[in-house]
Coordinates of C-alpha atoms in Angstrom, one line a residue:
M975 CA -9.2 -77.0 35.6
T976 CA -11.5 -74.0 35.1
V977 CA -14.9 -74.4 36.9
E978 CA -17.9 -72.5 35.8
L979 CA -19.6 -70.7 38.7
K980 CA -23.2 -69.5 38.5
A981 CA -23.9 -66.1 39.9
P982 CA -27.1 -65.5 42.0
P983 CA -29.7 -63.0 40.7
A984 CA -29.4 -59.4 41.7
H985 CA -32.6 -59.7 43.9
F986 CA -31.8 -62.5 46.2
N987 CA -32.7 -63.7 49.7
F988 CA -30.6 -66.6 51.0
A989 CA -33.3 -68.1 53.2
Q990 CA -35.8 -68.1 50.3
Y991 CA -33.2 -69.7 48.1
L992 CA -32.7 -72.6 50.6
F993 CA -36.5 -73.0 51.1
E994 CA -37.0 -73.3 47.3
L995 CA -34.3 -75.9 47.1
G996 CA -35.9 -77.9 50.0
A997 CA -39.4 -77.6 48.8
K998 CA -39.2 -81.0 47.0
R999 CA -37.9 -82.7 50.1
G1000 CA -40.8 -81.6 52.4
S1001 CA -41.1 -84.8 54.5
K1002 CA -37.4 -85.5 54.7
V1003 CA -35.7 -84.9 58.1
A1004 CA -33.5 -81.7 57.9
Y1005 CA -32.4 -81.6 61.5
I1006 CA -32.0 -84.0 64.4
D1007 CA -31.2 -82.4 67.8
D1008 CA -31.2 -83.5 71.4
S1009 CA -35.0 -83.5 71.7
G1010 CA -36.4 -84.4 68.3
T1011 CA -36.4 -83.9 64.5
L1012 CA -37.4 -81.2 62.0
T1013 CA -38.4 -81.8 58.4
Y1014 CA -37.6 -79.6 55.5
A1015 CA -41.2 -78.5 55.3
E1016 CA -41.4 -77.7 59.0
L1017 CA -38.1 -75.8 58.8
A1018 CA -39.5 -73.5 56.1
E1019 CA -42.9 -73.1 57.7
R1020 CA -41.5 -72.3 61.2
S1021 CA -38.9 -70.0 59.8
R1022 CA -41.5 -68.0 58.0
R1023 CA -43.5 -67.8 61.2
F1024 CA -40.5 -66.6 63.0
A1025 CA -40.1 -64.0 60.3
G1026 CA -43.6 -62.8 60.8
A1027 CA -43.1 -62.8 64.6
I1028 CA -39.9 -60.8 64.6
L1029 CA -41.5 -58.1 62.5
K1030 CA -44.6 -58.1 64.7
L1031 CA -42.2 -57.6 67.7
G1032 CA -41.3 -54.3 66.2
V1033 CA -37.9 -55.2 64.8
H1034 CA -37.5 -53.6 61.3
P1035 CA -35.6 -54.9 58.2
E1036 CA -31.9 -54.2 58.5
E1037 CA -32.0 -53.9 62.3
R1038 CA -30.1 -56.5 64.3
V1039 CA -31.0 -59.2 66.8
L1040 CA -28.5 -61.1 69.0
L1041 CA -28.6 -64.8 68.5
V1042 CA -27.0 -66.4 71.6
M1043 CA -28.3 -70.0 71.4
L1044 CA -27.0 -73.5 71.9
D1045 CA -27.1 -75.7 68.8
C1046 CA -30.7 -76.9 68.3
R1047 CA -33.4 -76.9 65.7
E1048 CA -34.6 -73.4 66.9
W1049 CA -31.2 -71.9 66.0
A1050 CA -31.7 -72.7 62.3
I1051 CA -35.4 -71.5 62.5
A1052 CA -34.3 -68.2 64.1
F1053 CA -31.4 -67.6 61.7
L1054 CA -33.3 -68.3 58.5
G1055 CA -36.4 -66.5 59.8
C1056 CA -34.4 -63.4 60.4
L1057 CA -33.0 -63.5 56.9
Y1058 CA -36.4 -64.2 55.4
A1059 CA -37.7 -61.0 57.1
G1060 CA -34.7 -58.9 56.1
V1061 CA -33.7 -58.7 59.8
V1062 CA -30.0 -59.2 60.6
P1063 CA -29.0 -62.0 63.1
V1064 CA -25.8 -61.4 65.0
C1065 CA -24.5 -64.8 65.8
V1066 CA -22.3 -65.0 68.9
N1067 CA -20.3 -67.5 70.8
T1068 CA -22.4 -68.9 73.7
V1069 CA -19.4 -69.5 76.0
L1070 CA -18.3 -65.9 76.1
P1071 CA -18.8 -64.1 79.5
P1072 CA -21.6 -61.6 80.0
N1073 CA -19.4 -58.5 79.6
E1074 CA -18.4 -59.7 76.1
H1075 CA -22.0 -60.3 75.1
A1076 CA -22.9 -56.8 76.6
Y1077 CA -20.3 -55.3 74.3
M1078 CA -21.7 -57.1 71.3
L1079 CA -25.3 -55.9 72.2
E1080 CA -24.1 -52.3 72.4
H1081 CA -21.9 -52.5 69.4
S1082 CA -24.5 -54.1 67.2
R1083 CA -27.4 -52.0 68.6
A1084 CA -29.5 -55.2 68.7
R1085 CA -33.2 -54.8 69.2
A1086 CA -33.9 -58.2 70.8
V1087 CA -32.1 -61.4 72.1
I1088 CA -32.9 -64.9 70.9
T1089 CA -31.6 -67.5 73.3
S1090 CA -31.9 -70.9 74.9
D1091 CA -33.5 -71.5 78.3
A1092 CA -30.2 -72.9 79.6
L1093 CA -28.5 -69.5 78.8
L1094 CA -31.2 -67.3 80.3
D1095 CA -29.4 -66.5 83.5
K1096 CA -26.3 -65.4 81.5
V1097 CA -28.5 -63.3 79.2
K1098 CA -30.1 -61.6 82.1
E1099 CA -26.7 -60.9 83.7
T1100 CA -25.6 -59.5 80.4
L1101 CA -28.6 -57.1 80.1
A1102 CA -28.0 -55.9 83.7
L1103 CA -24.7 -54.5 82.5
L1104 CA -26.4 -52.3 79.9
D1105 CA -28.0 -48.9 80.4
T1106 CA -31.6 -48.6 81.6
D1107 CA -33.2 -48.4 78.1
Q1108 CA -31.4 -51.5 76.8
R1109 CA -32.3 -53.6 79.8
A1110 CA -35.9 -53.8 78.7
M1111 CA -34.8 -55.6 75.5
P1112 CA -37.3 -58.4 74.5
I1113 CA -35.9 -61.9 75.1
V1114 CA -37.2 -65.0 73.2
A1115 CA -36.0 -68.3 74.6
A1116 CA -36.2 -71.8 73.2
G1117 CA -37.3 -74.1 76.0
H1118 CA -39.4 -73.4 79.1
A1119 CA -39.2 -69.6 79.3
A1120 CA -40.7 -67.8 82.3
G1121 CA -40.6 -64.5 84.1
G1122 CA -41.4 -62.2 81.3
V1123 CA -39.4 -64.1 78.7
I1124 CA -41.2 -65.1 75.5
A1125 CA -41.3 -68.8 74.9
F1126 CA -40.0 -69.6 71.4
D1127 CA -43.0 -71.9 70.5
D1128 CA -45.4 -69.2 71.6
F1129 CA -43.5 -66.5 69.8
I1130 CA -43.9 -68.2 66.4
R1131 CA -47.7 -68.9 66.8
V1132 CA -48.4 -66.3 64.1
E1133 CA -49.2 -66.4 60.4
P1134 CA -46.1 -67.2 58.3
L1135 CA -44.7 -64.2 56.5
A1136 CA -46.2 -64.4 53.0
A1137 CA -43.1 -63.4 51.0
A1138 CA -39.4 -63.0 51.7
A1139 CA -38.0 -59.5 52.1
D1140 CA -37.0 -58.0 48.8
T1141 CA -33.3 -58.1 49.5
S1142 CA -30.4 -57.8 47.0
V1143 CA -27.4 -60.1 46.7
D1144 CA -25.3 -57.4 48.4
D1145 CA -27.7 -56.6 51.2
I1146 CA -26.4 -57.3 54.7
A1147 CA -27.7 -60.7 55.9
F1148 CA -25.9 -61.5 59.1
W1149 CA -22.9 -60.7 61.3
L1150 CA -20.2 -63.0 62.8
Y1151 CA -17.8 -61.8 65.4
S1152 CA -14.2 -62.7 64.9
S1153 CA -11.8 -63.5 67.7
G1154 CA -11.0 -60.8 70.2
S1155 CA -7.4 -62.0 70.8
T1156 CA -6.1 -58.5 69.8
G1157 CA -8.5 -55.9 71.1
R1158 CA -12.3 -56.0 71.0
P1159 CA -14.0 -58.6 68.8
K1160 CA -14.7 -57.5 65.3
G1161 CA -18.1 -57.7 63.7
A1162 CA -17.7 -59.1 60.3
V1163 CA -20.6 -58.1 58.1
H1164 CA -21.8 -60.7 55.5
T1165 CA -24.3 -60.4 52.7
H1166 CA -27.0 -62.8 51.3
G1167 CA -24.7 -63.4 48.4
N1168 CA -21.7 -64.4 50.5
A1169 CA -23.5 -67.4 51.9
Y1170 CA -24.6 -68.4 48.4
W1171 CA -21.0 -68.2 47.1
T1172 CA -19.6 -70.6 49.8
I1173 CA -22.0 -73.2 48.4
E1174 CA -21.2 -72.5 44.8
T1175 CA -17.4 -72.6 45.4
Y1176 CA -16.4 -74.9 48.2
A1177 CA -19.5 -77.0 48.8
K1178 CA -20.2 -78.0 45.2
N1179 CA -16.5 -78.4 44.1
V1180 CA -14.8 -79.7 47.1
L1181 CA -17.2 -81.0 49.7
K1182 CA -19.7 -82.5 47.3
L1183 CA -22.4 -83.5 49.8
R1184 CA -25.1 -85.9 48.7
E1185 CA -28.8 -86.0 49.5
D1186 CA -28.4 -89.2 51.4
D1187 CA -25.6 -87.8 53.7
V1188 CA -26.0 -87.4 57.4
V1189 CA -23.7 -84.6 58.6
F1190 CA -22.4 -83.6 62.0
S1191 CA -20.1 -80.7 62.9
A1192 CA -18.1 -80.3 66.0
A1193 CA -17.9 -76.5 65.3
K1194 CA -21.1 -74.8 66.4
F1195 CA -23.5 -72.8 64.3
F1196 CA -22.2 -69.4 65.5
F1197 CA -18.8 -70.0 63.9
A1198 CA -18.3 -69.4 60.1
Y1199 CA -17.0 -73.0 59.8
G1200 CA -20.0 -74.4 61.6
L1201 CA -22.6 -72.2 59.8
G1202 CA -21.6 -73.7 56.5
N1203 CA -21.2 -77.2 57.8
S1204 CA -24.6 -77.4 59.6
L1205 CA -26.8 -75.0 57.6
S1206 CA -25.7 -73.7 54.2
F1207 CA -24.2 -76.8 52.7
P1208 CA -26.4 -79.6 53.9
L1209 CA -29.7 -77.7 53.3
A1210 CA -28.6 -76.9 49.7
A1211 CA -27.8 -80.6 49.1
G1212 CA -30.9 -81.9 50.9
A1213 CA -28.9 -83.8 53.5
T1214 CA -29.8 -84.5 57.2
V1215 CA -28.0 -82.5 59.9
V1216 CA -27.2 -83.7 63.4
V1217 CA -26.7 -80.9 66.0
M1218 CA -26.1 -81.0 69.7
A1219 CA -26.1 -78.5 72.5
E1220 CA -23.3 -79.9 74.6
R1221 CA -19.6 -79.4 74.1
P1222 CA -17.9 -81.6 71.5
T1223 CA -16.0 -83.9 73.8
T1224 CA -14.8 -87.2 72.3
T1225 CA -17.5 -89.0 74.2
A1226 CA -20.3 -86.8 72.8
V1227 CA -18.9 -87.0 69.3
F1228 CA -18.6 -90.8 69.4
K1229 CA -22.2 -91.1 70.6
R1230 CA -23.5 -89.1 67.6
L1231 CA -21.2 -90.8 65.0
T1232 CA -22.4 -94.2 66.0
R1233 CA -26.1 -93.5 67.0
H1234 CA -26.9 -91.5 63.8
Q1235 CA -24.5 -93.2 61.4
V1236 CA -23.0 -89.9 60.4
T1237 CA -21.4 -90.0 56.9
V1238 CA -19.7 -86.6 56.9
F1239 CA -18.0 -85.3 60.0
Y1240 CA -16.5 -81.9 60.3
G1241 CA -13.9 -81.5 63.1
V1242 CA -10.7 -79.7 64.1
P1243 CA -7.2 -81.0 64.6
T1244 CA -7.3 -81.0 68.5
L1245 CA -10.5 -83.0 68.4
F1246 CA -9.2 -85.5 65.9
A1247 CA -6.1 -86.0 68.1
G1248 CA -8.3 -86.5 71.1
M1249 CA -10.4 -89.0 69.3
L1250 CA -7.5 -91.2 68.1
A1251 CA -6.0 -91.1 71.6
D1252 CA -9.2 -92.1 73.4
P1253 CA -9.4 -95.8 74.4
A1254 CA -13.2 -95.6 73.6
L1255 CA -12.5 -94.9 69.9
P1256 CA -15.1 -96.8 68.0
P1257 CA -14.0 -99.4 65.4
K1258 CA -14.5 -98.7 61.7
S1259 CA -17.4 -101.2 61.7
A1260 CA -19.4 -99.0 64.2
V1261 CA -19.4 -95.9 62.0
A1262 CA -20.5 -94.9 58.5
M1263 CA -18.1 -92.0 57.9
R1264 CA -17.2 -91.6 54.2
Q1265 CA -15.4 -88.2 54.5
C1266 CA -14.3 -85.7 57.1
T1267 CA -13.0 -82.1 57.0
S1268 CA -10.7 -80.1 59.3
A1269 CA -10.1 -76.4 59.8
G1270 CA -9.1 -73.9 62.4
E1271 CA -5.5 -75.1 62.7
A1272 CA -3.1 -77.0 60.4
L1273 CA -3.8 -80.8 60.5
P1274 CA -0.6 -82.6 61.3
E1275 CA 0.4 -85.3 58.8
K1276 CA 0.5 -88.0 61.5
L1277 CA -3.1 -87.3 62.5
G1278 CA -4.4 -87.5 58.9
N1279 CA -2.6 -90.8 58.3
G1280 CA -3.7 -92.2 61.6
F1281 CA -7.4 -91.3 61.0
R1282 CA -7.3 -92.8 57.5
E1283 CA -5.6 -96.0 58.8
H1284 CA -8.3 -96.5 61.5
F1285 CA -11.5 -95.4 59.7
G1286 CA -10.6 -95.8 56.1
C1287 CA -11.5 -92.3 55.1
D1288 CA -9.6 -89.1 54.6
I1289 CA -9.7 -85.8 56.5
L1290 CA -9.8 -82.8 54.1
D1291 CA -7.6 -80.2 55.7
G1292 CA -8.6 -76.6 54.6
I1293 CA -8.4 -73.1 55.8
G1294 CA -11.1 -70.5 56.0
S1295 CA -11.9 -67.5 58.1
T1296 CA -14.7 -65.4 59.6
E1297 CA -13.9 -62.7 57.1
M1298 CA -14.1 -65.1 54.1
L1299 CA -17.0 -67.1 55.7
H1300 CA -15.7 -70.5 54.9
I1301 CA -12.9 -72.5 53.3
Y1302 CA -11.0 -71.1 50.3
L1303 CA -7.9 -73.3 50.3
S1304 CA -8.3 -77.1 50.7
N1305 CA -7.2 -80.6 49.9
R1306 CA -9.5 -82.7 47.7
F1307 CA -10.8 -86.2 48.1
D1308 CA -9.0 -87.3 45.0
D1309 CA -5.9 -85.2 45.9
V1310 CA -5.0 -85.4 49.6
R1311 CA -1.5 -84.4 50.6
Y1312 CA -1.3 -84.5 54.4
G1313 CA 1.0 -81.8 55.8
T1314 CA -0.4 -79.2 53.4
T1315 CA -3.6 -77.3 53.1
G1316 CA -4.0 -78.3 49.5
K1317 CA -4.8 -76.0 46.6
P1318 CA -7.1 -73.0 46.1
V1319 CA -10.9 -73.7 46.0
P1320 CA -12.4 -72.9 42.6
G1321 CA -13.6 -69.2 42.6
Y1322 CA -10.7 -68.0 44.8
E1323 CA -7.4 -66.4 43.8
L1324 CA -4.5 -66.5 46.3
S1325 CA -1.4 -64.4 46.5
L1326 CA 1.6 -64.7 48.8
R1327 CA 3.3 -61.3 49.6
D1328 CA 6.1 -59.9 51.7
E1329 CA 5.9 -57.3 54.4
K1330 CA 5.7 -54.5 51.8
G1331 CA 2.9 -56.2 49.9
N1332 CA 5.0 -57.4 47.0
P1333 CA 4.7 -61.0 45.7
V1334 CA 7.3 -63.4 47.0
A1335 CA 9.3 -65.8 44.9
D1336 CA 8.4 -69.4 44.6
G1337 CA 9.4 -71.4 47.6
E1338 CA 9.5 -68.3 49.9
I1339 CA 7.2 -67.8 52.9
G1340 CA 4.7 -65.0 52.4
D1341 CA 1.5 -63.4 53.9
L1342 CA -1.6 -65.0 52.4
Y1343 CA -4.1 -62.7 50.6
I1344 CA -7.4 -64.0 49.1
N1345 CA -9.6 -62.6 46.3
G1346 CA -13.0 -64.3 46.3
P1347 CA -16.7 -63.6 46.2
S1348 CA -17.5 -64.5 49.9
S1349 CA -15.5 -61.8 51.5
A1350 CA -17.2 -59.8 54.3
L1351 CA -18.0 -56.2 53.5
M1352 CA -16.2 -54.7 56.5
Y1353 CA -15.8 -54.8 60.3
W1354 CA -18.8 -52.8 61.6
T1355 CA -17.8 -49.3 62.7
D1356 CA -14.1 -50.1 62.6
R1357 CA -12.5 -48.3 59.6
A1358 CA -8.9 -48.9 60.7
R1359 CA -9.1 -52.6 61.1
S1360 CA -11.3 -52.9 58.0
S1361 CA -8.8 -51.0 55.9
A1362 CA -6.0 -53.3 57.1
T1363 CA -7.8 -56.5 56.3
F1364 CA -10.0 -55.6 53.3
Q1365 CA -7.7 -54.1 50.6
G1366 CA -9.7 -53.7 47.4
V1367 CA -10.6 -57.1 46.1
W1368 CA -8.1 -58.7 48.4
T1369 CA -8.5 -59.9 52.0
R1370 CA -5.4 -60.2 54.1
S1371 CA -5.7 -63.4 56.1
G1372 CA -2.9 -62.9 58.7
D1373 CA -1.5 -66.3 57.8
K1374 CA 1.9 -67.3 56.5
Y1375 CA 2.2 -69.8 53.7
V1376 CA 4.7 -71.3 51.3
V1377 CA 3.9 -73.0 48.0
E1378 CA 5.7 -76.3 47.3
D1379 CA 4.9 -78.3 44.1
G1380 CA 1.6 -76.3 43.8
Y1381 CA 0.5 -77.2 47.3
Y1382 CA 0.2 -74.6 50.1
R1383 CA 1.9 -75.4 53.3
Y1384 CA 0.9 -73.5 56.5
C1385 CA 3.7 -71.7 58.3
G1386 CA 1.8 -70.1 61.1
R1387 CA 0.0 -66.9 61.9
S1388 CA 1.9 -63.8 60.8
D1389 CA 2.0 -62.5 64.4
D1390 CA 3.2 -66.0 65.7
M1391 CA 6.3 -66.2 63.5
I1392 CA 9.6 -66.4 65.3
K1393 CA 12.8 -64.9 64.2
V1394 CA 15.8 -66.9 65.4
S1395 CA 19.4 -65.9 64.4
G1396 CA 17.9 -63.7 61.7
Q1397 CA 15.8 -66.5 60.2
Y1398 CA 12.1 -67.0 60.4
V1399 CA 10.8 -70.1 62.2
S1400 CA 7.3 -71.4 61.7
P1401 CA 5.8 -72.6 65.0
A1402 CA 3.5 -74.8 63.0
E1403 CA 6.4 -76.6 61.4
V1404 CA 8.1 -77.3 64.8
E1405 CA 4.8 -78.3 66.4
G1406 CA 4.1 -80.7 63.5
V1407 CA 7.4 -82.5 64.3
L1408 CA 6.7 -82.6 68.0
I1409 CA 3.3 -84.1 67.4
S1410 CA 4.7 -86.8 65.1
H1411 CA 6.5 -88.3 68.2
D1412 CA 4.5 -91.2 69.6
S1413 CA 4.4 -89.8 73.1
V1414 CA 3.0 -86.3 72.2
L1415 CA -0.7 -85.5 72.1
E1416 CA -0.5 -81.7 71.5
A1417 CA 2.2 -79.1 71.2
A1418 CA 2.6 -75.4 70.9
V1419 CA 5.8 -73.3 70.2
I1420 CA 6.4 -69.7 71.1
E1421 CA 9.4 -67.3 71.2
V1422 CA 11.1 -66.5 74.5
T1423 CA 14.1 -64.4 75.3
D1424 CA 17.1 -66.1 76.9
T1425 CA 19.5 -64.7 79.5
D1426 CA 21.6 -63.2 76.8
G1427 CA 18.6 -61.3 75.3
L1428 CA 18.4 -63.6 72.3
T1429 CA 15.2 -65.0 70.9
R1430 CA 14.8 -68.7 71.1
C1431 CA 11.9 -71.3 70.7
K1432 CA 10.2 -72.8 73.6
G1433 CA 7.8 -75.8 73.3
F1434 CA 4.8 -76.6 75.4
V1435 CA 3.8 -80.3 75.2
V1436 CA 0.8 -82.3 76.4
L1437 CA 1.9 -85.9 76.7
K1438 CA -0.4 -88.9 75.9
K1439 CA -1.9 -90.8 78.8
G1440 CA 0.6 -93.1 80.5
V1441 CA 3.7 -91.1 79.4
A1442 CA 5.6 -89.6 82.3
A1443 CA 7.1 -86.1 82.1
S1444 CA 10.8 -85.9 83.0
P1445 CA 14.0 -84.0 82.1
E1446 CA 15.1 -87.1 80.2
H1447 CA 12.0 -87.1 78.1
E1448 CA 12.4 -83.4 77.4
Q1449 CA 15.9 -84.1 76.0
V1450 CA 14.5 -87.0 73.9
L1451 CA 12.0 -84.6 72.3
R1452 CA 14.5 -81.9 71.7
E1453 CA 16.9 -84.3 70.0
F1454 CA 13.9 -85.7 68.0
V1455 CA 13.2 -82.2 66.6
K1456 CA 16.9 -81.6 65.9
S1457 CA 17.1 -84.8 63.8
R1458 CA 14.4 -83.5 61.5
L1459 CA 14.8 -79.7 61.4
A1460 CA 17.6 -77.2 61.2
P1461 CA 19.2 -76.7 64.6
H1462 CA 18.0 -73.1 65.1
K1463 CA 14.4 -74.3 64.8
A1464 CA 14.6 -76.8 67.7
P1465 CA 13.2 -75.6 71.1
R1466 CA 15.8 -74.7 73.6
S1467 CA 13.4 -75.9 76.3
I1468 CA 10.2 -77.8 76.5
E1469 CA 7.6 -77.5 79.3
F1470 CA 5.1 -80.3 79.9
V1471 CA 1.6 -79.0 80.6
P1472 CA -1.7 -80.8 81.3
E1473 CA -3.5 -78.8 78.6
L1474 CA -3.0 -75.9 76.1
P1475 CA -5.1 -72.7 76.1
K1476 CA -7.6 -72.8 73.2
T1477 CA -10.4 -70.9 71.7
A1478 CA -13.9 -72.4 71.6
T1479 CA -13.1 -73.6 68.1
G1480 CA -10.0 -75.6 69.3
K1481 CA -7.4 -73.1 68.0
I1482 CA -4.3 -72.9 70.3
Q1483 CA -3.9 -69.5 71.9
R1484 CA -0.2 -69.0 71.7
F1485 CA -0.6 -65.4 72.9
R1486 CA -1.8 -66.8 76.2
L1487 CA 1.4 -68.8 76.6
R1488 CA 3.5 -65.7 75.7
E1489 CA 1.6 -63.7 78.3
R1490 CA 2.3 -66.3 80.9
E1491 CA 6.0 -66.3 80.0
R1492 CA 6.2 -62.5 80.4
A1493 CA 4.5 -62.7 83.7
A1494 CA 6.8 -65.4 85.1

């Protein structure tokens, strides 16, 4: 089915766009955080005050500020205020160490830091790593700021900026740093139009939020997934957003789902697995969820079915990226096929290619390329990696997929694929089988070299509570995989571990496991 997509005007400011949509909802609550609420009218008014304040501070349009804040109402005010003023917020992961933040400050040439009082010590430690001139960078902190730090509430006690910056749809709006698993983190540069297009494509045609929804995202604002979940999509629909500063543990998630009667929950597979395995899992009668989404890693079929059985609602598994800003391939609520990532989101064209860039035949595994309107412009000051990823209208995802009956099935990251006996093995496929065993909570599979110099698969398994690790149980799991997959795909060995290394978004870091094996 062809979907008509409406393009934004050439002169376009994303913050102004959202404020205009929210104008008719002035008294409705837009945000609920750990300390209070914020209405749509208050969000627009305080964001405009922030815009006036950031310009008064001496930051000019197109210059950058570092946004290193815990999820709270002030995060949304600062982000939208920057966009309204034409200033570029650089959104960064709050759990990164000071040396990573120092790199991002230097790389982005940010003119100020916007933070939370709980992160002040880390920010000051970060600034101490910079040269003398940069150490004097202004700091604005939400909370009880002191010692030369500007308190957020004091900072915005200025006249609201009268009009939005005259930005174009292709003007730079914000940066998001992608994972630094291979070299330094990459600064993905996004435009005002990119954020709009994620609403026009995914939000309107797949997610379909309603004005009466209460949404809650485990992924934080500073991730591409979380930014759409907690800002772009709900504000465009007029929904209410629950945000929290703490880590998304199962206990913290259950508390928000039940207290605020969340109707739309955005999670990741590792969190969904933890929720279903937690004895404190609330009954269906205690929650109001009507739909959920998942991204970051492929959602195992068993998890999707288990969640639907318990809560009576589906999880839409999809894939997006920092480079594409949000999800471009997804299941639909009227067309869920667990074990696949669904079909292309309207507005996006997908292509599977071999190592030479040629299209693969139907049923063959290929590298996934995306053509869509939300692609980042580039990685800032990184021509080599920009050229490798952004190839004309196409963006190379780094993921392997195969199409079966029109549905896309995830086969793993291109750099995670394992070649055993001359045949490619998808770690995701083997992990999916392991996770389907009743005793397994999480699993990861990597390649190792045996004593004969041959490449084999090795599994790392986190068992559910109450299940004992033993050589006998390892054999049970190996035979379980062999009964469901070709023999060469089965792990030659399985190591039981208390936890798997993960990114802040819950993605399993297989490269950490490979590093550990090489060091052993």
